[in-house]
Amino acid sequence: MSLALDPAAQDLLFREARTANTFTDEPVTDEQVQAIYDLVKYGPTAFNQTPLRVVLVRSAEARERLVTHMAEGNQAKTAGAPLVAILAADNEFHEELPTLLPHFPQAKDLFFSERPARESAASLNAALQAAYFIVGVRAAGLAAGPMTGYDAAGVQKEFLDDDHTPLMVVNIGKPGEDAWFPRSPRLSFDEVVTTV
């Protein structure tokens, strides 16, 4: 059975898309980032939660600060990317729920009155949104280099606050020379899917 999505789009988003490790100098504009967000904001989350927060690291000074918190193997990649985004979970996302769920305004108090419940929901749903964001970067014809190799406490202290938990750092841009590692294998359908 074929998919509804055009095969070229399937390649762009998944089969040919790779995690980039080097980038060209071509800038990534605010307009591109807004177009990415305006597309991926429609990805489903529980209760229409939108806990993802994106910090764009553009200035040289901010980039230097971020690079010091990256794992050694990620420092050069982060220093050389045209744009770097810190993706974080807002643990106080529930404050927006009455606006986002006009048909269920009591969700804020019923499910998210306790901080541990909010943190758990924020982590899961912001991770979903982060995955959509990466696919959106690919849909824009750009490459993403998502990384979790960094000092999370340092990134939080430097760029966020106690209500925001960093999830990943994503380098964004046009792929440069020798941008790809060899593709690693993936599990087959039969190794992943069972029917009961």
mmCIF file with all atom_site columns, C-alpha atoms in Angstrom:
data_model
loop_
_atom_site.group_PDB
_atom_site.id
_atom_site.type_symbol
_atom_site.label_atom_id
_atom_site.label_alt_id
_atom_site.label_comp_id
_atom_site.label_asym_id
_atom_site.label_entity_id
_atom_site.label_seq_id
_atom_site.pdbx_PDB_ins_code
_atom_site.Cartn_x
_atom_site.Cartn_y
_atom_site.Cartn_z
_atom_site.occupancy
_atom_site.B_iso_or_equiv
_atom_site.pdbx_formal_charge
_atom_site.auth_seq_id
_atom_site.auth_comp_id
_atom_site.auth_asym_id
_atom_site.auth_atom_id
_atom_site.pdbx_PDB_model_num
ATOM 1   C CA . MET A 1 1   ? 0.000   0.000  0.000  1.00 0.00 ? 1   MET A CA 1
ATOM 2   C CA . SER A 1 2   ? 1.402   3.370  -0.962 1.00 0.00 ? 2   SER A CA 1
ATOM 3   C CA . LEU A 1 3   ? 1.371   6.445  1.240  1.00 0.00 ? 3   LEU A CA 1
ATOM 4   C CA . ALA A 1 4   ? -0.610  9.567  0.391  1.00 0.00 ? 4   ALA A CA 1
ATOM 5   C CA . LEU A 1 5   ? 2.550   11.658 0.726  1.00 0.00 ? 5   LEU A CA 1
ATOM 6   C CA . ASP A 1 6   ? 4.505   12.113 -2.508 1.00 0.00 ? 6   ASP A CA 1
ATOM 7   C CA . PRO A 1 7   ? 7.611   9.835  -2.652 1.00 0.00 ? 7   PRO A CA 1
ATOM 8   C CA . ALA A 1 8   ? 9.887   12.868 -3.080 1.00 0.00 ? 8   ALA A CA 1
ATOM 9   C CA . ALA A 1 9   ? 8.457   14.358 0.115  1.00 0.00 ? 9   ALA A CA 1
ATOM 10  C CA . GLN A 1 10  ? 8.908   11.014 1.881  1.00 0.00 ? 10  GLN A CA 1
ATOM 11  C CA . ASP A 1 11  ? 12.572  11.088 0.861  1.00 0.00 ? 11  ASP A CA 1
ATOM 12  C CA . LEU A 1 12  ? 12.984  14.710 1.969  1.00 0.00 ? 12  LEU A CA 1
ATOM 13  C CA . LEU A 1 13  ? 11.466  14.088 5.388  1.00 0.00 ? 13  LEU A CA 1
ATOM 14  C CA . PHE A 1 14  ? 12.708  10.572 6.149  1.00 0.00 ? 14  PHE A CA 1
ATOM 15  C CA . ARG A 1 15  ? 14.527  8.277  3.710  1.00 0.00 ? 15  ARG A CA 1
ATOM 16  C CA . GLU A 1 16  ? 17.160  10.732 2.473  1.00 0.00 ? 16  GLU A CA 1
ATOM 17  C CA . ALA A 1 17  ? 17.165  13.038 5.512  1.00 0.00 ? 17  ALA A CA 1
ATOM 18  C CA . ARG A 1 18  ? 20.160  12.706 7.783  1.00 0.00 ? 18  ARG A CA 1
ATOM 19  C CA . THR A 1 19  ? 21.550  14.288 10.911 1.00 0.00 ? 19  THR A CA 1
ATOM 20  C CA . ALA A 1 20  ? 24.016  16.898 9.668  1.00 0.00 ? 20  ALA A CA 1
ATOM 21  C CA . ASN A 1 21  ? 27.393  17.341 11.325 1.00 0.00 ? 21  ASN A CA 1
ATOM 22  C CA . THR A 1 22  ? 28.709  20.170 9.139  1.00 0.00 ? 22  THR A CA 1
ATOM 23  C CA . PHE A 1 23  ? 26.936  23.120 7.552  1.00 0.00 ? 23  PHE A CA 1
ATOM 24  C CA . THR A 1 24  ? 27.465  25.743 4.881  1.00 0.00 ? 24  THR A CA 1
ATOM 25  C CA . ASP A 1 25  ? 27.604  29.442 5.764  1.00 0.00 ? 25  ASP A CA 1
ATOM 26  C CA . GLU A 1 26  ? 24.156  30.071 4.244  1.00 0.00 ? 26  GLU A CA 1
ATOM 27  C CA . PRO A 1 27  ? 22.083  31.798 6.936  1.00 0.00 ? 27  PRO A CA 1
ATOM 28  C CA . VAL A 1 28  ? 18.817  30.463 8.344  1.00 0.00 ? 28  VAL A CA 1
ATOM 29  C CA . THR A 1 29  ? 16.346  33.348 8.504  1.00 0.00 ? 29  THR A CA 1
ATOM 30  C CA . ASP A 1 30  ? 13.724  34.186 11.099 1.00 0.00 ? 30  ASP A CA 1
ATOM 31  C CA . GLU A 1 31  ? 11.165  33.800 8.317  1.00 0.00 ? 31  GLU A CA 1
ATOM 32  C CA . GLN A 1 32  ? 12.268  30.202 7.736  1.00 0.00 ? 32  GLN A CA 1
ATOM 33  C CA . VAL A 1 33  ? 12.039  29.417 11.445 1.00 0.00 ? 33  VAL A CA 1
ATOM 34  C CA . GLN A 1 34  ? 8.593   30.993 11.656 1.00 0.00 ? 34  GLN A CA 1
ATOM 35  C CA . ALA A 1 35  ? 7.421   28.961 8.640  1.00 0.00 ? 35  ALA A CA 1
ATOM 36  C CA . ILE A 1 36  ? 8.744   25.809 10.317 1.00 0.00 ? 36  ILE A CA 1
ATOM 37  C CA . TYR A 1 37  ? 6.918   26.575 13.551 1.00 0.00 ? 37  TYR A CA 1
ATOM 38  C CA . ASP A 1 38  ? 3.722   27.618 11.782 1.00 0.00 ? 38  ASP A CA 1
ATOM 39  C CA . LEU A 1 39  ? 3.662   24.180 10.144 1.00 0.00 ? 39  LEU A CA 1
ATOM 40  C CA . VAL A 1 40  ? 4.632   21.956 13.063 1.00 0.00 ? 40  VAL A CA 1
ATOM 41  C CA . LYS A 1 41  ? 2.462   23.624 15.690 1.00 0.00 ? 41  LYS A CA 1
ATOM 42  C CA . TYR A 1 42  ? -0.383  21.472 14.376 1.00 0.00 ? 42  TYR A CA 1
ATOM 43  C CA . GLY A 1 43  ? 1.266   18.214 15.472 1.00 0.00 ? 43  GLY A CA 1
ATOM 44  C CA . PRO A 1 44  ? -0.868  16.378 18.041 1.00 0.00 ? 44  PRO A CA 1
ATOM 45  C CA . THR A 1 45  ? -0.158  16.470 21.758 1.00 0.00 ? 45  THR A CA 1
ATOM 46  C CA . ALA A 1 46  ? -2.173  15.388 24.795 1.00 0.00 ? 46  ALA A CA 1
ATOM 47  C CA . PHE A 1 47  ? -4.810  17.977 25.717 1.00 0.00 ? 47  PHE A CA 1
ATOM 48  C CA . ASN A 1 48  ? -3.404  20.246 22.997 1.00 0.00 ? 48  ASN A CA 1
ATOM 49  C CA . GLN A 1 49  ? -0.495  21.021 25.305 1.00 0.00 ? 49  GLN A CA 1
ATOM 50  C CA . THR A 1 50  ? 2.210   23.178 23.786 1.00 0.00 ? 50  THR A CA 1
ATOM 51  C CA . PRO A 1 51  ? 5.061   23.006 26.295 1.00 0.00 ? 51  PRO A CA 1
ATOM 52  C CA . LEU A 1 52  ? 7.860   23.299 23.717 1.00 0.00 ? 52  LEU A CA 1
ATOM 53  C CA . ARG A 1 53  ? 9.894   26.490 23.942 1.00 0.00 ? 53  ARG A CA 1
ATOM 54  C CA . VAL A 1 54  ? 12.601  27.374 21.425 1.00 0.00 ? 54  VAL A CA 1
ATOM 55  C CA . VAL A 1 55  ? 15.582  29.597 22.160 1.00 0.00 ? 55  VAL A CA 1
ATOM 56  C CA . LEU A 1 56  ? 17.378  30.654 18.968 1.00 0.00 ? 56  LEU A CA 1
ATOM 57  C CA . VAL A 1 57  ? 21.072  31.175 19.599 1.00 0.00 ? 57  VAL A CA 1
ATOM 58  C CA . ARG A 1 58  ? 22.177  33.766 17.030 1.00 0.00 ? 58  ARG A CA 1
ATOM 59  C CA . SER A 1 59  ? 24.715  36.131 18.562 1.00 0.00 ? 59  SER A CA 1
ATOM 60  C CA . ALA A 1 60  ? 28.399  35.216 18.640 1.00 0.00 ? 60  ALA A CA 1
ATOM 61  C CA . GLU A 1 61  ? 28.504  35.878 22.380 1.00 0.00 ? 61  GLU A CA 1
ATOM 62  C CA . ALA A 1 62  ? 25.577  33.563 23.099 1.00 0.00 ? 62  ALA A CA 1
ATOM 63  C CA . ARG A 1 63  ? 27.034  30.909 20.790 1.00 0.00 ? 63  ARG A CA 1
ATOM 64  C CA . GLU A 1 64  ? 30.334  30.978 22.688 1.00 0.00 ? 64  GLU A CA 1
ATOM 65  C CA . ARG A 1 65  ? 28.469  30.545 25.963 1.00 0.00 ? 65  ARG A CA 1
ATOM 66  C CA . LEU A 1 66  ? 26.512  27.609 24.578 1.00 0.00 ? 66  LEU A CA 1
ATOM 67  C CA . VAL A 1 67  ? 29.558  25.869 23.081 1.00 0.00 ? 67  VAL A CA 1
ATOM 68  C CA . THR A 1 68  ? 31.195  25.732 26.514 1.00 0.00 ? 68  THR A CA 1
ATOM 69  C CA . HIS A 1 69  ? 28.292  23.552 27.723 1.00 0.00 ? 69  HIS A CA 1
ATOM 70  C CA . MET A 1 70  ? 28.380  21.158 24.761 1.00 0.00 ? 70  MET A CA 1
ATOM 71  C CA . ALA A 1 71  ? 30.117  17.776 24.932 1.00 0.00 ? 71  ALA A CA 1
ATOM 72  C CA . GLU A 1 72  ? 33.546  17.891 23.324 1.00 0.00 ? 72  GLU A CA 1
ATOM 73  C CA . GLY A 1 73  ? 32.388  16.026 20.204 1.00 0.00 ? 73  GLY A CA 1
ATOM 74  C CA . ASN A 1 74  ? 29.540  18.508 19.669 1.00 0.00 ? 74  ASN A CA 1
ATOM 75  C CA . GLN A 1 75  ? 31.417  21.771 20.191 1.00 0.00 ? 75  GLN A CA 1
ATOM 76  C CA . ALA A 1 76  ? 32.746  22.281 16.644 1.00 0.00 ? 76  ALA A CA 1
ATOM 77  C CA . LYS A 1 77  ? 29.377  21.348 15.112 1.00 0.00 ? 77  LYS A CA 1
ATOM 78  C CA . THR A 1 78  ? 27.571  23.848 17.313 1.00 0.00 ? 78  THR A CA 1
ATOM 79  C CA . ALA A 1 79  ? 30.160  26.573 16.715 1.00 0.00 ? 79  ALA A CA 1
ATOM 80  C CA . GLY A 1 80  ? 29.896  26.121 12.935 1.00 0.00 ? 80  GLY A CA 1
ATOM 81  C CA . ALA A 1 81  ? 26.138  25.855 12.410 1.00 0.00 ? 81  ALA A CA 1
ATOM 82  C CA . PRO A 1 82  ? 24.336  28.877 10.911 1.00 0.00 ? 82  PRO A CA 1
ATOM 83  C CA . LEU A 1 83  ? 21.644  28.621 13.578 1.00 0.00 ? 83  LEU A CA 1
ATOM 84  C CA . VAL A 1 84  ? 21.355  26.729 16.836 1.00 0.00 ? 84  VAL A CA 1
ATOM 85  C CA . ALA A 1 85  ? 18.095  26.163 18.694 1.00 0.00 ? 85  ALA A CA 1
ATOM 86  C CA . ILE A 1 86  ? 17.732  25.089 22.300 1.00 0.00 ? 86  ILE A CA 1
ATOM 87  C CA . LEU A 1 87  ? 14.507  23.102 22.622 1.00 0.00 ? 87  LEU A CA 1
ATOM 88  C CA . ALA A 1 88  ? 13.063  23.119 26.119 1.00 0.00 ? 88  ALA A CA 1
ATOM 89  C CA . ALA A 1 89  ? 9.958   22.017 28.003 1.00 0.00 ? 89  ALA A CA 1
ATOM 90  C CA . ASP A 1 90  ? 7.968   24.724 29.798 1.00 0.00 ? 90  ASP A CA 1
ATOM 91  C CA . ASN A 1 91  ? 6.869   23.157 33.082 1.00 0.00 ? 91  ASN A CA 1
ATOM 92  C CA . GLU A 1 92  ? 4.290   25.901 33.564 1.00 0.00 ? 92  GLU A CA 1
ATOM 93  C CA . PHE A 1 93  ? 2.582   25.233 30.199 1.00 0.00 ? 93  PHE A CA 1
ATOM 94  C CA . HIS A 1 94  ? -0.713  24.606 31.990 1.00 0.00 ? 94  HIS A CA 1
ATOM 95  C CA . GLU A 1 95  ? -1.287  28.353 32.337 1.00 0.00 ? 95  GLU A CA 1
ATOM 96  C CA . GLU A 1 96  ? -2.140  28.455 28.604 1.00 0.00 ? 96  GLU A CA 1
ATOM 97  C CA . LEU A 1 97  ? -4.509  25.481 28.634 1.00 0.00 ? 97  LEU A CA 1
ATOM 98  C CA . PRO A 1 98  ? -7.750  27.443 29.189 1.00 0.00 ? 98  PRO A CA 1
ATOM 99  C CA . THR A 1 99  ? -7.028  29.338 25.957 1.00 0.00 ? 99  THR A CA 1
ATOM 100 C CA . LEU A 1 100 ? -5.928  26.233 24.050 1.00 0.00 ? 100 LEU A CA 1
ATOM 101 C CA . LEU A 1 101 ? -8.788  24.071 25.349 1.00 0.00 ? 101 LEU A CA 1
ATOM 102 C CA . PRO A 1 102 ? -11.831 26.372 25.416 1.00 0.00 ? 102 PRO A CA 1
ATOM 103 C CA . HIS A 1 103 ? -14.145 23.310 25.472 1.00 0.00 ? 103 HIS A CA 1
ATOM 104 C CA . PHE A 1 104 ? -12.329 21.851 28.522 1.00 0.00 ? 104 PHE A CA 1
ATOM 105 C CA . PRO A 1 105 ? -11.134 24.774 30.668 1.00 0.00 ? 105 PRO A CA 1
ATOM 106 C CA . GLN A 1 106 ? -11.019 22.687 33.852 1.00 0.00 ? 106 GLN A CA 1
ATOM 107 C CA . ALA A 1 107 ? -8.152  20.535 32.457 1.00 0.00 ? 107 ALA A CA 1
ATOM 108 C CA . LYS A 1 108 ? -5.627  22.944 33.962 1.00 0.00 ? 108 LYS A CA 1
ATOM 109 C CA . ASP A 1 109 ? -6.802  22.274 37.508 1.00 0.00 ? 109 ASP A CA 1
ATOM 110 C CA . LEU A 1 110 ? -7.987  18.680 37.110 1.00 0.00 ? 110 LEU A CA 1
ATOM 111 C CA . PHE A 1 111 ? -4.787  17.233 35.700 1.00 0.00 ? 111 PHE A CA 1
ATOM 112 C CA . PHE A 1 112 ? -1.941  19.701 36.152 1.00 0.00 ? 112 PHE A CA 1
ATOM 113 C CA . SER A 1 113 ? -2.314  21.323 39.572 1.00 0.00 ? 113 SER A CA 1
ATOM 114 C CA . GLU A 1 114 ? 0.762   19.450 40.905 1.00 0.00 ? 114 GLU A CA 1
ATOM 115 C CA . ARG A 1 115 ? 4.251   20.267 39.614 1.00 0.00 ? 115 ARG A CA 1
ATOM 116 C CA . PRO A 1 116 ? 5.400   16.601 39.175 1.00 0.00 ? 116 PRO A CA 1
ATOM 117 C CA . ALA A 1 117 ? 2.413   15.903 36.901 1.00 0.00 ? 117 ALA A CA 1
ATOM 118 C CA . ARG A 1 118 ? 3.180   19.042 34.873 1.00 0.00 ? 118 ARG A CA 1
ATOM 119 C CA . GLU A 1 119 ? 6.862   18.144 34.517 1.00 0.00 ? 119 GLU A CA 1
ATOM 120 C CA . SER A 1 120 ? 6.011   14.654 33.287 1.00 0.00 ? 120 SER A CA 1
ATOM 121 C CA . ALA A 1 121 ? 3.448   15.946 30.793 1.00 0.00 ? 121 ALA A CA 1
ATOM 122 C CA . ALA A 1 122 ? 5.731   18.768 29.660 1.00 0.00 ? 122 ALA A CA 1
ATOM 123 C CA . SER A 1 123 ? 8.635   16.396 29.054 1.00 0.00 ? 123 SER A CA 1
ATOM 124 C CA . LEU A 1 124 ? 6.607   13.939 26.960 1.00 0.00 ? 124 LEU A CA 1
ATOM 125 C CA . ASN A 1 125 ? 4.654   16.473 24.934 1.00 0.00 ? 125 ASN A CA 1
ATOM 126 C CA . ALA A 1 126 ? 7.573   18.831 24.346 1.00 0.00 ? 126 ALA A CA 1
ATOM 127 C CA . ALA A 1 127 ? 9.570   15.823 23.108 1.00 0.00 ? 127 ALA A CA 1
ATOM 128 C CA . LEU A 1 128 ? 6.770   15.108 20.631 1.00 0.00 ? 128 LEU A CA 1
ATOM 129 C CA . GLN A 1 129 ? 6.868   18.734 19.525 1.00 0.00 ? 129 GLN A CA 1
ATOM 130 C CA . ALA A 1 130 ? 10.672  18.591 19.235 1.00 0.00 ? 130 ALA A CA 1
ATOM 131 C CA . ALA A 1 131 ? 10.347  15.641 16.848 1.00 0.00 ? 131 ALA A CA 1
ATOM 132 C CA . TYR A 1 132 ? 7.828   17.605 14.784 1.00 0.00 ? 132 TYR A CA 1
ATOM 133 C CA . PHE A 1 133 ? 10.252  20.543 14.803 1.00 0.00 ? 133 PHE A CA 1
ATOM 134 C CA . ILE A 1 134 ? 13.034  18.385 13.352 1.00 0.00 ? 134 ILE A CA 1
ATOM 135 C CA . VAL A 1 135 ? 10.719  17.118 10.610 1.00 0.00 ? 135 VAL A CA 1
ATOM 136 C CA . GLY A 1 136 ? 9.692   20.747 9.973  1.00 0.00 ? 136 GLY A CA 1
ATOM 137 C CA . VAL A 1 137 ? 13.341  21.752 9.558  1.00 0.00 ? 137 VAL A CA 1
ATOM 138 C CA . ARG A 1 138 ? 13.642  19.022 6.932  1.00 0.00 ? 138 ARG A CA 1
ATOM 139 C CA . ALA A 1 139 ? 10.423  20.190 5.248  1.00 0.00 ? 139 ALA A CA 1
ATOM 140 C CA . ALA A 1 140 ? 12.056  23.621 4.891  1.00 0.00 ? 140 ALA A CA 1
ATOM 141 C CA . GLY A 1 141 ? 14.877  22.018 2.885  1.00 0.00 ? 141 GLY A CA 1
ATOM 142 C CA . LEU A 1 142 ? 17.319  22.360 5.768  1.00 0.00 ? 142 LEU A CA 1
ATOM 143 C CA . ALA A 1 143 ? 19.220  19.804 7.803  1.00 0.00 ? 143 ALA A CA 1
ATOM 144 C CA . ALA A 1 144 ? 18.941  19.362 11.542 1.00 0.00 ? 144 ALA A CA 1
ATOM 145 C CA . GLY A 1 145 ? 21.610  18.106 13.893 1.00 0.00 ? 145 GLY A CA 1
ATOM 146 C CA . PRO A 1 146 ? 19.799  17.291 17.152 1.00 0.00 ? 146 PRO A CA 1
ATOM 147 C CA . MET A 1 147 ? 22.063  16.596 20.133 1.00 0.00 ? 147 MET A CA 1
ATOM 148 C CA . THR A 1 148 ? 21.630  15.608 23.753 1.00 0.00 ? 148 THR A CA 1
ATOM 149 C CA . GLY A 1 149 ? 25.349  15.649 24.506 1.00 0.00 ? 149 GLY A CA 1
ATOM 150 C CA . TYR A 1 150 ? 25.613  18.754 26.666 1.00 0.00 ? 150 TYR A CA 1
ATOM 151 C CA . ASP A 1 151 ? 25.598  19.912 30.276 1.00 0.00 ? 151 ASP A CA 1
ATOM 152 C CA . ALA A 1 152 ? 21.847  20.258 30.827 1.00 0.00 ? 152 ALA A CA 1
ATOM 153 C CA . ALA A 1 153 ? 22.192  22.103 34.141 1.00 0.00 ? 153 ALA A CA 1
ATOM 154 C CA . GLY A 1 154 ? 24.632  24.551 32.558 1.00 0.00 ? 154 GLY A CA 1
ATOM 155 C CA . VAL A 1 155 ? 22.377  25.185 29.543 1.00 0.00 ? 155 VAL A CA 1
ATOM 156 C CA . GLN A 1 156 ? 19.385  25.665 31.829 1.00 0.00 ? 156 GLN A CA 1
ATOM 157 C CA . LYS A 1 157 ? 21.242  28.129 34.054 1.00 0.00 ? 157 LYS A CA 1
ATOM 158 C CA . GLU A 1 158 ? 22.748  30.030 31.102 1.00 0.00 ? 158 GLU A CA 1
ATOM 159 C CA . PHE A 1 159 ? 19.722  30.260 28.794 1.00 0.00 ? 159 PHE A CA 1
ATOM 160 C CA . LEU A 1 160 ? 16.552  29.219 30.634 1.00 0.00 ? 160 LEU A CA 1
ATOM 161 C CA . ASP A 1 161 ? 15.123  29.298 34.163 1.00 0.00 ? 161 ASP A CA 1
ATOM 162 C CA . ASP A 1 162 ? 13.864  26.846 36.767 1.00 0.00 ? 162 ASP A CA 1
ATOM 163 C CA . ASP A 1 163 ? 10.528  26.477 34.960 1.00 0.00 ? 163 ASP A CA 1
ATOM 164 C CA . HIS A 1 164 ? 12.143  25.324 31.698 1.00 0.00 ? 164 HIS A CA 1
ATOM 165 C CA . THR A 1 165 ? 13.936  22.011 31.197 1.00 0.00 ? 165 THR A CA 1
ATOM 166 C CA . PRO A 1 166 ? 16.283  21.664 28.204 1.00 0.00 ? 166 PRO A CA 1
ATOM 167 C CA . LEU A 1 167 ? 15.500  18.692 25.951 1.00 0.00 ? 167 LEU A CA 1
ATOM 168 C CA . MET A 1 168 ? 18.027  19.006 23.140 1.00 0.00 ? 168 MET A CA 1
ATOM 169 C CA . VAL A 1 169 ? 20.192  21.376 21.165 1.00 0.00 ? 169 VAL A CA 1
ATOM 170 C CA . VAL A 1 170 ? 19.584  21.412 17.400 1.00 0.00 ? 170 VAL A CA 1
ATOM 171 C CA . ASN A 1 171 ? 22.041  22.727 14.833 1.00 0.00 ? 171 ASN A CA 1
ATOM 172 C CA . ILE A 1 172 ? 20.195  23.965 11.738 1.00 0.00 ? 172 ILE A CA 1
ATOM 173 C CA . GLY A 1 173 ? 21.320  24.856 8.230  1.00 0.00 ? 173 GLY A CA 1
ATOM 174 C CA . LYS A 1 174 ? 22.247  23.627 4.766  1.00 0.00 ? 174 LYS A CA 1
ATOM 175 C CA . PRO A 1 175 ? 24.483  20.562 5.004  1.00 0.00 ? 175 PRO A CA 1
ATOM 176 C CA . GLY A 1 176 ? 28.182  21.228 4.410  1.00 0.00 ? 176 GLY A CA 1
ATOM 177 C CA . GLU A 1 177 ? 31.044  19.116 3.178  1.00 0.00 ? 177 GLU A CA 1
ATOM 178 C CA . ASP A 1 178 ? 31.187  15.587 4.617  1.00 0.00 ? 178 ASP A CA 1
ATOM 179 C CA . ALA A 1 179 ? 28.033  16.326 6.599  1.00 0.00 ? 179 ALA A CA 1
ATOM 180 C CA . TRP A 1 180 ? 26.931  12.734 7.120  1.00 0.00 ? 180 TRP A CA 1
ATOM 181 C CA . PHE A 1 181 ? 28.145  9.746  9.036  1.00 0.00 ? 181 PHE A CA 1
ATOM 182 C CA . PRO A 1 182 ? 27.304  6.414  7.373  1.00 0.00 ? 182 PRO A CA 1
ATOM 183 C CA . ARG A 1 183 ? 23.634  5.590  7.885  1.00 0.00 ? 183 ARG A CA 1
ATOM 184 C CA . SER A 1 184 ? 23.118  3.242  10.797 1.00 0.00 ? 184 SER A CA 1
ATOM 185 C CA . PRO A 1 185 ? 20.752  0.298  10.385 1.00 0.00 ? 185 PRO A CA 1
ATOM 186 C CA . ARG A 1 186 ? 17.130  0.442  11.482 1.00 0.00 ? 186 ARG A CA 1
ATOM 187 C CA . LEU A 1 187 ? 14.950  -2.315 12.893 1.00 0.00 ? 187 LEU A CA 1
ATOM 188 C CA . SER A 1 188 ? 12.592  -3.950 10.412 1.00 0.00 ? 188 SER A CA 1
ATOM 189 C CA . PHE A 1 189 ? 8.806   -3.873 10.600 1.00 0.00 ? 189 PHE A CA 1
ATOM 190 C CA . ASP A 1 190 ? 8.726   -7.469 11.879 1.00 0.00 ? 190 ASP A CA 1
ATOM 191 C CA . GLU A 1 191 ? 11.184  -6.641 14.657 1.00 0.00 ? 191 GLU A CA 1
ATOM 192 C CA . VAL A 1 192 ? 9.054   -3.771 15.926 1.00 0.00 ? 192 VAL A CA 1
ATOM 193 C CA . VAL A 1 193 ? 5.396   -4.485 15.218 1.00 0.00 ? 193 VAL A CA 1
ATOM 194 C CA . THR A 1 194 ? 3.282   -7.193 16.853 1.00 0.00 ? 194 THR A CA 1
ATOM 195 C CA . THR A 1 195 ? -0.427  -7.814 16.483 1.00 0.00 ? 195 THR A CA 1
ATOM 196 C CA . VAL A 1 196 ? -2.615  -9.050 19.329 1.00 0.00 ? 196 VAL A CA 1
#
